[in-house]
Coordinates of C-alpha atoms in Angstrom, one line a residue:
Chain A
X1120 CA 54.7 50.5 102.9
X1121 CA 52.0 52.6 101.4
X1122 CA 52.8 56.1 100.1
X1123 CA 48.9 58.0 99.3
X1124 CA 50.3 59.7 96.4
X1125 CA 47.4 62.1 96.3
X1126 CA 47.9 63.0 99.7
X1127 CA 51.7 63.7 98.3
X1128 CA 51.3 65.5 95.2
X1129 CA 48.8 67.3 97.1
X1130 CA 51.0 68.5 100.3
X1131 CA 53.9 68.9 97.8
X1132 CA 51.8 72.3 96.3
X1133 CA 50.8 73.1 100.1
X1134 CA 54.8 73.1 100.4
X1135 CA 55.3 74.6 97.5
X1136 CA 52.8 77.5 98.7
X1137 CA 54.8 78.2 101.8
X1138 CA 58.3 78.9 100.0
X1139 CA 57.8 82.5 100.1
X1140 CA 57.5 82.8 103.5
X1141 CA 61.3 80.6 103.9
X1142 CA 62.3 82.7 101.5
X1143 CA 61.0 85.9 103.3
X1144 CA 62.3 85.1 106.5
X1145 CA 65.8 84.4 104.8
X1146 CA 66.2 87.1 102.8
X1147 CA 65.0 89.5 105.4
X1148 CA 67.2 88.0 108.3
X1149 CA 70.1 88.4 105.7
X1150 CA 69.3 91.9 104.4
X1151 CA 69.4 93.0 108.2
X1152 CA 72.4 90.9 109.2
X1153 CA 74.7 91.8 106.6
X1154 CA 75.3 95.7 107.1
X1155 CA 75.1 94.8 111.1
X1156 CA 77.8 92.4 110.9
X1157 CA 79.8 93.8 108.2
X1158 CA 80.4 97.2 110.6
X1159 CA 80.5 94.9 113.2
X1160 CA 83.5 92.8 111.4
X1161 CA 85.3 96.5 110.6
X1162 CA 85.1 97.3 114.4
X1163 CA 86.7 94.2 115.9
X1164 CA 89.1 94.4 113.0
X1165 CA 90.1 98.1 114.7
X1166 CA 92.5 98.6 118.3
X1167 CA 89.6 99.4 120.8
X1168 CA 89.2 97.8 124.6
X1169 CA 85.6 97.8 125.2
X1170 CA 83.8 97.1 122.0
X1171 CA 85.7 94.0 121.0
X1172 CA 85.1 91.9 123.7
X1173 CA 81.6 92.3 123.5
X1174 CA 81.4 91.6 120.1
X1175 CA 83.6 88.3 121.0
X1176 CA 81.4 87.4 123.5
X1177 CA 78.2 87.6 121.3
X1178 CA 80.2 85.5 118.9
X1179 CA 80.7 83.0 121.3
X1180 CA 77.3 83.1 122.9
X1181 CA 76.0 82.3 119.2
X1182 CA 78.0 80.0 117.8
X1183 CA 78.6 78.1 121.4
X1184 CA 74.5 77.5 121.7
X1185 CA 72.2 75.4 119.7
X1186 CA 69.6 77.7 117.1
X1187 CA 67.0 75.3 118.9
X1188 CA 67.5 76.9 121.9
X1189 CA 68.2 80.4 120.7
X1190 CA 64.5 80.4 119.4
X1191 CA 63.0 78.8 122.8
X1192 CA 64.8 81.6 124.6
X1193 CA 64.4 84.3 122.6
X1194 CA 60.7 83.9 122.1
X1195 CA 59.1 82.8 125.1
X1196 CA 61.4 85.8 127.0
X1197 CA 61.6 88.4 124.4
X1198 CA 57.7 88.8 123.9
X1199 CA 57.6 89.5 128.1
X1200 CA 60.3 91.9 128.0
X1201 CA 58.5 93.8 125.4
X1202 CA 55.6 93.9 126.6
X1203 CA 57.2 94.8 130.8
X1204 CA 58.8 97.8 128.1
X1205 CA 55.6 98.9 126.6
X1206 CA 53.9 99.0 129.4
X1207 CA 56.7 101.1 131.3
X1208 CA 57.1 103.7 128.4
X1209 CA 52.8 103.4 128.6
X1210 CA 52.6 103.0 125.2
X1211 CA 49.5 101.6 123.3
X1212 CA 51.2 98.3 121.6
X1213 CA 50.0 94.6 122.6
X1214 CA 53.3 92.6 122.0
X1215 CA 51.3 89.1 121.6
X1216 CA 49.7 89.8 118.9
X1217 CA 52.3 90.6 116.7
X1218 CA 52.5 88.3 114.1
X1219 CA 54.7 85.7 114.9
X1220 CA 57.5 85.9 111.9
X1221 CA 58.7 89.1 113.7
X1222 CA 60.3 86.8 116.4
X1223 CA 61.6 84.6 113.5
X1224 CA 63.5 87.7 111.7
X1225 CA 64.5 88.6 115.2
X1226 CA 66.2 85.3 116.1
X1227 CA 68.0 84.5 112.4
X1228 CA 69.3 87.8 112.3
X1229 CA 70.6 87.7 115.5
X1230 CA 72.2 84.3 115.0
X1231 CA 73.3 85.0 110.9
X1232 CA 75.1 88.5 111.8
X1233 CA 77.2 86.8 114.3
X1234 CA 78.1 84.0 111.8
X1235 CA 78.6 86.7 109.3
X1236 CA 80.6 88.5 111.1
X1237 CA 83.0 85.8 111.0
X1238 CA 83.0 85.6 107.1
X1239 CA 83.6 89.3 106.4
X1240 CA 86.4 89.3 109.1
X1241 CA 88.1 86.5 107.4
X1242 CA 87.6 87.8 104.1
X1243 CA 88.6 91.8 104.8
X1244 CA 91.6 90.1 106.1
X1245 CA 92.4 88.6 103.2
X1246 CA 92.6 91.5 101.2
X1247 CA 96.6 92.7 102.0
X1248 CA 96.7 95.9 103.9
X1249 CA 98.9 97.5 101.1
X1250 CA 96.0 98.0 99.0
X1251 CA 94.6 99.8 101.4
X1252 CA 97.8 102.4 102.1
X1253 CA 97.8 102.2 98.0
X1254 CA 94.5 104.1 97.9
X1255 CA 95.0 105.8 100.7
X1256 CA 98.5 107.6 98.8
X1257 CA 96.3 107.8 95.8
X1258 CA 94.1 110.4 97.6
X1259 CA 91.2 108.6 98.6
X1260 CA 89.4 108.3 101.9
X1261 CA 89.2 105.5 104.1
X1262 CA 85.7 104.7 103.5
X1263 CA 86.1 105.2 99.4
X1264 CA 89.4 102.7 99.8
X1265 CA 86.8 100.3 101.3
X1266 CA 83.7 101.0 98.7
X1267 CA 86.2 100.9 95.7
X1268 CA 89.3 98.7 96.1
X1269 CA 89.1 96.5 99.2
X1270 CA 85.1 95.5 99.8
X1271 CA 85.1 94.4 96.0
X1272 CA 87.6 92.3 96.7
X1273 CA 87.0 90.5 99.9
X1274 CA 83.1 90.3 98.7
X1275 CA 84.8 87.6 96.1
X1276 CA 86.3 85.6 98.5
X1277 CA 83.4 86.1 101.1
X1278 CA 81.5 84.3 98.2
X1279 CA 81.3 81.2 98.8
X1280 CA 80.8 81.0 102.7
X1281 CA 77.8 83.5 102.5
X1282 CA 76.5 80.7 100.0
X1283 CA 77.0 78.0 102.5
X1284 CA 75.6 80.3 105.5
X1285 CA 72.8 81.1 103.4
X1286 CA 71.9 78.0 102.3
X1287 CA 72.3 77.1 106.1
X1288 CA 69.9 79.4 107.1
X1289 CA 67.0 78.1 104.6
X1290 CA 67.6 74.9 106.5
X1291 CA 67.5 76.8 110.0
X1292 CA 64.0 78.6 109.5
X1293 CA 62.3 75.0 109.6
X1294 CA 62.6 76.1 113.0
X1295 CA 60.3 78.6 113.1
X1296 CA 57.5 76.1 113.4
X1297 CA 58.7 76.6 117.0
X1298 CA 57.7 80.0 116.8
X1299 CA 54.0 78.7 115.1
X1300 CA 55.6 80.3 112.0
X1301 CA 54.3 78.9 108.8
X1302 CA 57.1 77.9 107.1
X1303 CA 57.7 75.2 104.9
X1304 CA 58.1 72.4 107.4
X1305 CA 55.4 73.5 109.4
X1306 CA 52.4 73.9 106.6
X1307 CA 53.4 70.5 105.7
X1308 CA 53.6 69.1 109.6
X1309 CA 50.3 70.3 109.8
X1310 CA 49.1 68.6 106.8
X1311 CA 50.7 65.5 107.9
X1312 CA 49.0 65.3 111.3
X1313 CA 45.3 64.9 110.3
X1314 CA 45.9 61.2 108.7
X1315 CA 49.2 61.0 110.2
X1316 CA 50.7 60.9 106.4
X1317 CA 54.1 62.0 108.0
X1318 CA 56.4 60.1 105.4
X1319 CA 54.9 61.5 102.4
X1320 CA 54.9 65.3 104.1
X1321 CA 58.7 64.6 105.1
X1322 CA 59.5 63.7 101.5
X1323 CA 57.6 66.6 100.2
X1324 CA 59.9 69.1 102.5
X1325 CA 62.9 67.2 101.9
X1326 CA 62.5 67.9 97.8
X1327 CA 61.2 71.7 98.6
X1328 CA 64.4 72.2 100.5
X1329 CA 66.6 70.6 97.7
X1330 CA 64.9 72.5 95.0
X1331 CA 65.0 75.6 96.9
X1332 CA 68.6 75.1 98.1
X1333 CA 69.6 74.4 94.5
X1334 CA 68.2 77.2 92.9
X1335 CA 69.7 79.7 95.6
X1336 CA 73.5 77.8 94.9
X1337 CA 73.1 78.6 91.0
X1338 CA 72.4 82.0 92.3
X1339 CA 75.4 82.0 94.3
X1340 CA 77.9 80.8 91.4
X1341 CA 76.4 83.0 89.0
X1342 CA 77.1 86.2 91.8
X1343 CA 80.2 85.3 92.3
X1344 CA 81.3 84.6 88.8
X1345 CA 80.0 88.0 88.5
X1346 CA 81.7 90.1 91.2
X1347 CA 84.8 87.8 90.7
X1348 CA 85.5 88.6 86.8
X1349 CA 89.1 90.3 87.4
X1350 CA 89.9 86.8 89.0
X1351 CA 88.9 84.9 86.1
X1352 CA 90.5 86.3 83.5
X1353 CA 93.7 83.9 82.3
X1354 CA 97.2 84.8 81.4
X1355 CA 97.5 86.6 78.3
Chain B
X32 CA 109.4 123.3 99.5
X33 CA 109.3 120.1 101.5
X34 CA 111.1 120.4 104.9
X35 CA 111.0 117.9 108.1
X36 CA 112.3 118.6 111.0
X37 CA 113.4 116.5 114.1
X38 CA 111.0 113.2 113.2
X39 CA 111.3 110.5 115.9
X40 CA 109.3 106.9 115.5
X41 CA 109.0 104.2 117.5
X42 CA 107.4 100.9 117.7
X43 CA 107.0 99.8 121.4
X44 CA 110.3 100.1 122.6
X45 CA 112.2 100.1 119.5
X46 CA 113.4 103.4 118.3
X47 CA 113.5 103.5 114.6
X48 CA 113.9 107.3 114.1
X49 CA 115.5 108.9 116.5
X50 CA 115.5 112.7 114.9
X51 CA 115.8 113.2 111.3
X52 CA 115.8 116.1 109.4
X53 CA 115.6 116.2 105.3
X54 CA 114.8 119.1 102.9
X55 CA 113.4 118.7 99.8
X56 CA 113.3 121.3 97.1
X57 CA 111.7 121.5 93.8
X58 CA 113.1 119.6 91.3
X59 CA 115.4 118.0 93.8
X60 CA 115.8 113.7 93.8
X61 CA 117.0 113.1 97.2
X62 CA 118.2 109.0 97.5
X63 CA 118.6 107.8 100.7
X64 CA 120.6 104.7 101.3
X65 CA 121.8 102.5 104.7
X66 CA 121.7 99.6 105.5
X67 CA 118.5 97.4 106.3
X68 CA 116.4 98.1 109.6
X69 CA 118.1 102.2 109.4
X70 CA 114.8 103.2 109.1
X71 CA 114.5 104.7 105.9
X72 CA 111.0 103.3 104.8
X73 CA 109.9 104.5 108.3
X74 CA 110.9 107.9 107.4
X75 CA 109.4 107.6 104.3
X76 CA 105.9 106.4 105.2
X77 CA 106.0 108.9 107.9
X78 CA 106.0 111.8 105.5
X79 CA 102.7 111.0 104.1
X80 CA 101.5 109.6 107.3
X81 CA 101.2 105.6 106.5
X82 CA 103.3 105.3 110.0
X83 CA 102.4 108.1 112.3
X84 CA 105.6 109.6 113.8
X85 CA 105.8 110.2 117.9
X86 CA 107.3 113.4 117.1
X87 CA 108.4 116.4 114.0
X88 CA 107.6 119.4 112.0
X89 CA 106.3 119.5 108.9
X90 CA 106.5 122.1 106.5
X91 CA 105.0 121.6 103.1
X92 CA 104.5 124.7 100.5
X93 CA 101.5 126.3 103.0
X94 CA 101.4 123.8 105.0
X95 CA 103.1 123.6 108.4
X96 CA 101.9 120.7 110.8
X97 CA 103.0 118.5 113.6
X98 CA 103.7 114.8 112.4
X99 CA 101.8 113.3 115.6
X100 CA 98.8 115.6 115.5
X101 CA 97.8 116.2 111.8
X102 CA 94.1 116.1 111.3
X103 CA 92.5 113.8 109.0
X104 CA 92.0 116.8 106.4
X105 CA 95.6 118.0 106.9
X106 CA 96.4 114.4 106.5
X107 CA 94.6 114.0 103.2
X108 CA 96.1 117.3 102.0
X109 CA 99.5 116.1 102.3
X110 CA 98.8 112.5 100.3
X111 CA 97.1 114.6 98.0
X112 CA 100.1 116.4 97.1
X113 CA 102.3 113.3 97.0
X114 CA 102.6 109.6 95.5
X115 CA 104.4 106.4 96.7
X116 CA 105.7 103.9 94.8
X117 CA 105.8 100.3 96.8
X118 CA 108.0 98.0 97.0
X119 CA 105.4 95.3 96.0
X120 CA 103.4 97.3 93.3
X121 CA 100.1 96.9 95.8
X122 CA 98.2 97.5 92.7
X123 CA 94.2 97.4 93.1
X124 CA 93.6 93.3 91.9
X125 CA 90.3 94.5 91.4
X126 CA 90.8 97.2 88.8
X127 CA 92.5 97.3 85.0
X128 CA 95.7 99.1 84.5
X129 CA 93.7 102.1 83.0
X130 CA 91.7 102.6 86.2
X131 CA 94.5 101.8 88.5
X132 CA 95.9 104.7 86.8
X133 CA 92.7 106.9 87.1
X134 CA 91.4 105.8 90.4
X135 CA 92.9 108.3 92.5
X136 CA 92.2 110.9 89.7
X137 CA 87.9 110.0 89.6
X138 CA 87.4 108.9 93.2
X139 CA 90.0 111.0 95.4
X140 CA 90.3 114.1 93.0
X141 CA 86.3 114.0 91.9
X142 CA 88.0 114.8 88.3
X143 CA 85.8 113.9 85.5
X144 CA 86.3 110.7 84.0
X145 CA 87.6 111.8 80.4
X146 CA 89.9 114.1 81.9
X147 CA 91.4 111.7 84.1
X148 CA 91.5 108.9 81.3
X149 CA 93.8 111.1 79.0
X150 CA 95.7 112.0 81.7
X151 CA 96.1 108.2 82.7
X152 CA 96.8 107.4 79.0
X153 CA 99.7 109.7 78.9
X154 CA 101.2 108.4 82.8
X155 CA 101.1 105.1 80.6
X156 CA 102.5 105.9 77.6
X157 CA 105.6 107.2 79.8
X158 CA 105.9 104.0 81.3
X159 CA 105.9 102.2 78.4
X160 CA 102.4 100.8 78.9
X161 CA 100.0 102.3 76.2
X162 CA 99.5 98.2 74.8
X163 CA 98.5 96.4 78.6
X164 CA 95.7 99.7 79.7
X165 CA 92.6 96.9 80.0
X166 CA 95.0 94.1 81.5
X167 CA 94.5 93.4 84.8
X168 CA 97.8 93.2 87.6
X169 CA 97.4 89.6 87.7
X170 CA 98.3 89.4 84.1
X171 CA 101.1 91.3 83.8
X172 CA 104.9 90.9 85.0
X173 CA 106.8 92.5 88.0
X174 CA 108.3 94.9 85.9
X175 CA 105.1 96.2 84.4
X176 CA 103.4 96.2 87.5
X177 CA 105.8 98.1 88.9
X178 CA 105.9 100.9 85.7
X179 CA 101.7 100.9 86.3
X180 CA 102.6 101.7 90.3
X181 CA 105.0 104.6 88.5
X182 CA 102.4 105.4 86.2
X183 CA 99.6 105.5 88.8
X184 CA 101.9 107.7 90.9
X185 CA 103.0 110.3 88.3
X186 CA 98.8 110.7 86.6
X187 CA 98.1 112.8 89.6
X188 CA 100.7 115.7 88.9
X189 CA 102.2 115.3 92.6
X190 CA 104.5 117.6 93.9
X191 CA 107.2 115.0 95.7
X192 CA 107.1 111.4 94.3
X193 CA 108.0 108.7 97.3
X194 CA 109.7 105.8 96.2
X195 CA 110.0 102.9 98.7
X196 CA 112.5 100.4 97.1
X197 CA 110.7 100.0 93.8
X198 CA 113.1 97.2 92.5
X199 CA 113.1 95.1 95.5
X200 CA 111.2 92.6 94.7
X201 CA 112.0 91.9 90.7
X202 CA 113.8 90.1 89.1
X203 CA 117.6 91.4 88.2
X204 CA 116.5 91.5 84.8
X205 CA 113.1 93.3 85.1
X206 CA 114.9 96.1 87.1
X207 CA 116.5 97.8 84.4
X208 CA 112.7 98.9 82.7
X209 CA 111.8 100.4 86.1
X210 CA 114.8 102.0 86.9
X211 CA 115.4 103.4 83.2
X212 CA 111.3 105.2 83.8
X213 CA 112.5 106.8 86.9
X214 CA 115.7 108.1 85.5
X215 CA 113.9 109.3 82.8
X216 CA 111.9 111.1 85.4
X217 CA 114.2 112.9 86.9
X218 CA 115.5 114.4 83.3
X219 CA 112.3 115.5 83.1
X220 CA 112.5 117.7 86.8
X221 CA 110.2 115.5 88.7
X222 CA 110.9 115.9 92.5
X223 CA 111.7 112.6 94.2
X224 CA 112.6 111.0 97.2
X225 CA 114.0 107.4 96.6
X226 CA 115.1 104.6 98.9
X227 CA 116.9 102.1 96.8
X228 CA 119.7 99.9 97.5
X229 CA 121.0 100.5 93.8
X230 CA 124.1 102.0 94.1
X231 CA 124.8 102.9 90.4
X232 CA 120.9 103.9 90.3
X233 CA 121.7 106.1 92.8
X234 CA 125.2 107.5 91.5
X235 CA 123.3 108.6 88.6
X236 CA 119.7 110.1 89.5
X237 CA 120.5 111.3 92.7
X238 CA 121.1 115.6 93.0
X239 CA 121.3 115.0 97.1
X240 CA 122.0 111.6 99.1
X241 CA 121.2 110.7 102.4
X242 CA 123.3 107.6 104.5
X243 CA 121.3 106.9 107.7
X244 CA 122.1 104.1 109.7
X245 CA 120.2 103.0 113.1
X246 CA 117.5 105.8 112.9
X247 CA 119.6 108.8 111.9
X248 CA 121.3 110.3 109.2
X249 CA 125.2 109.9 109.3
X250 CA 126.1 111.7 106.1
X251 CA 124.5 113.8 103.4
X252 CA 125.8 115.3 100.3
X253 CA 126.1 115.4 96.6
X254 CA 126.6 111.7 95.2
X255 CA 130.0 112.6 94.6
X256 CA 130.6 113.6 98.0
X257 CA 129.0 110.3 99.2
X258 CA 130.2 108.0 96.7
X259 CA 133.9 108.9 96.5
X260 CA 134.5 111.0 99.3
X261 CA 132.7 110.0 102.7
X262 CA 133.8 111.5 105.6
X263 CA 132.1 108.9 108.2
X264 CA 133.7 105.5 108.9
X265 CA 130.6 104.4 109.1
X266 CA 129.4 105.2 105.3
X267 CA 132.9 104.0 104.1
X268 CA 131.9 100.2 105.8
X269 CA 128.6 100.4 104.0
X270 CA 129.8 101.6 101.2
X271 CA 132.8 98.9 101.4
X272 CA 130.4 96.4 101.4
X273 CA 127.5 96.7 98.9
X274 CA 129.7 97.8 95.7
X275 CA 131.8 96.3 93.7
X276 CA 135.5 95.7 95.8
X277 CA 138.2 97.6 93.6
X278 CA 141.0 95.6 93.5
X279 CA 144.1 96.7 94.2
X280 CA 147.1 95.3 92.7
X281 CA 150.6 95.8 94.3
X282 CA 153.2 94.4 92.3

């Protein structure tokens, strides 16, 4: 087997040059998801009949489908719609030619704030409700017993997974090729298919996403050392 | 200065108050005993609105209001004047013993922060505390999470104290700290309402004791009227059971 190491040092820069934009839709998929499904984890935590179900099924709808086919959906129907929408409120906006990473923060935060959801349910349950009636007796309001004393708390133990989902979602946007995004996989897909160098362009993602991955779990273990320090401490 | 009037609670179909009335007055440490599953935490949490009662009058200094249809504000009002002591500490995991203390000083009085530290220091120092203020709860024994709960409730200068079985869950010989801080409190006029199941605890502290059994009161009196003179066969059983049998010889 040959490797053309030029061709591989080179497309590993190329790569290299792209990681903003995985980064960018990442971080902007996660900075929209994480209020959405935090108020949508304190909702379905609350007695109501209409809401919860709905939430449920969006749940299920995301977590029951492949990401694959979230995107394929999403963007050759969502475009259409918008534009059938523009044109009905007659407003001046041509839908295709939006660029197309719009449709990629669209589908990842769609699919992350359902998945999130799940985490911060898990982890405000955590937290026992006697904290809560604690602060509550102490004076407080509801939402300062949550800023203060119980979302400091379940953020430690919501840690870990939003690490994993994270790092799952840097995986996920080498999807957005689909979406003729120009992400990591795709700049170096591209590369690839002019001499058909496709191993050394697959080796070259493969160590972006490690390095990339890496550096974001360090992140992660240094966060949650941090929010977690009354944890930590050891018996006097 | 505290009265409630005709409180009934139930959960589904299960009637756990079923009209209770009990006055408070300043100065006053009302202990209320009976047996498990009376309903006595019940009424408890429903006087600062933990458990929302299905019915009953509240009057509070200035305050009159209808258990099942306070506002928020009105409910705030009404925590604002009181404290409860848990049965399980529920200290804030998060927080030190000094800002246990001050947290409901800072964030749900808005006092200013060295303000509310000396008054925390001094809530600590009562309780025995003054050496553990930057520990966390996780370091510190039942006992002494159950003085900071004591200490956290007495920093913000209520006017009723609520104390929901504070030795429960310690160990026999960690009750003795907690019990001798609340005694102490008492000496010093603080207003109380305790449910305890310690029946000495009780003989000594209380000025006014309550007996309810299946979601009312049976008896209420002075200790000694409840202790060694109760009218109700029901409060004798009780009684009969939980202290000490005095032998009787017959020769």
């Amino acid at each position: 087997m040959d490797i053309n190491y030029q061709f591989l040092i080179k497309t590993f820069y190329l790569v290299l040059t792209a990681v903003p934009t995985t980064l960018n839709i990442t971080a902007v998929s996660l900075l929209i998801a994480m209020p959405l499904a935090f108020y949508l984890a304190v909702v379905r935590m609350r007695p109501g009949k209409y809401i919860r179900p709905l939430i449920s099924a969006y749940i299920t709808f995301v977590r029951g489908t492949p990401i694959f086919l979230q995107i394929l959906i999403i963007y050759s129907i969502l475009p259409s719609f918008l534009n059938s929408t523009a044109k009905y409120f007659a407003l001046e906006v041509n839908v295709f030619d939006w660029n197309p990473i719009i449709y990629a923060y669209i589908v990842f935060s769609l699919n992350t704030t359902a998945l999130l959801c799940e985490v911060f349910r898990s982890a405000l349950g955590s937290i026992n409700k006697g904290q809560l009636e604690a602060a509550l007796c102490a004076g407080m309001t509801t939402a300062q017993a949550y800023r203060h004393i119980i979302i400091p708390q379940a953020l430690v133990v919501a840690m870990p997974n939003i690490c994993n989902l994270t790092v799952k979602l840097i995986k996920g946007t080498s999807l957005a090729f689909l979406m003729t995004v120009k992400d990591m996989t795709a700049v170096a897909k591209i590369a690839a298919s002019y001499g058909y160098n496709y191993i050394e362009a697959y080796m070259d993602v493969f160590v972006g996403y490690i390095i990339v991955c890496s550096v974001v779990q360090v992140l992660f273990d240094f966060a949650e050392k941090h929010v977690g320090k009354f944890r930590l401490i050891k018996q006097k | 200065m505290l009265k409630i009037t005709n409180v009934h609670k139930k959960y589904n179909d299960n009637e756990v108050l079923k009209g209770v009335d009990i006055t408070v007055d300043k100065g006053d440490v009302v202990v209320i005993l009976g047996p498990s599953g009376s309903g006595k935490t019940t009424l408890l949490r429903c006087i600062n609105f933990l458990d929302h009662a299905n019915q009953g009058e509240m009057e509070f200094d200035e305050y009159h209001l209808q258990l099942n249809s306070a506002s928020t504000s009105e409910v705030r009002k009404i925590r604002q004047k009181t404290a409860f002591v848990f049965q399980n500490y529920n200290l804030f995991q998060n927080k030190t013993v000094l800002e246990n203390v001050t947290a409901g000083l800072i964030i749900g009085r808005n006092m200013e922060k060295k303000q509310a530290v000396d008054l925390a220091l001094k809530a600590l120092a009562k309780v025995g505390l003054s050496d553990r203020v930057d520990f966390y709860p996780s370091q510190l024994s039942g006992g002494q999470q159950q003085r900071v709960g004591i200490a956290r409730a007495i920093a913000v200068e209520p006017d009723v104290i609520l104390f929901d079985e504070p030795t429960s869950a310690l160990d026999p010989e960690l009750i003795g700290e907690v019990l001798s801080v609340i005694k102490q409190l008492a000496q010093e006029g603080t207003t109380m309402i305790i449910v305890t199941h310690e029946m000495k605890f009780a003989a000594d502290v209380a000025t006014h004791v309550i007996f309810m059994a299946d979601g009312n009161i049976v008896e209420e009196g002075t200790p000694k009227d409840i202790f060694q003179h109760p009218k109700e066969e029901r409060t004798r059983n009780f009684l009969r059971r939980i202290l000490p049998p005095q032998v009787e010889y017959n020769i």
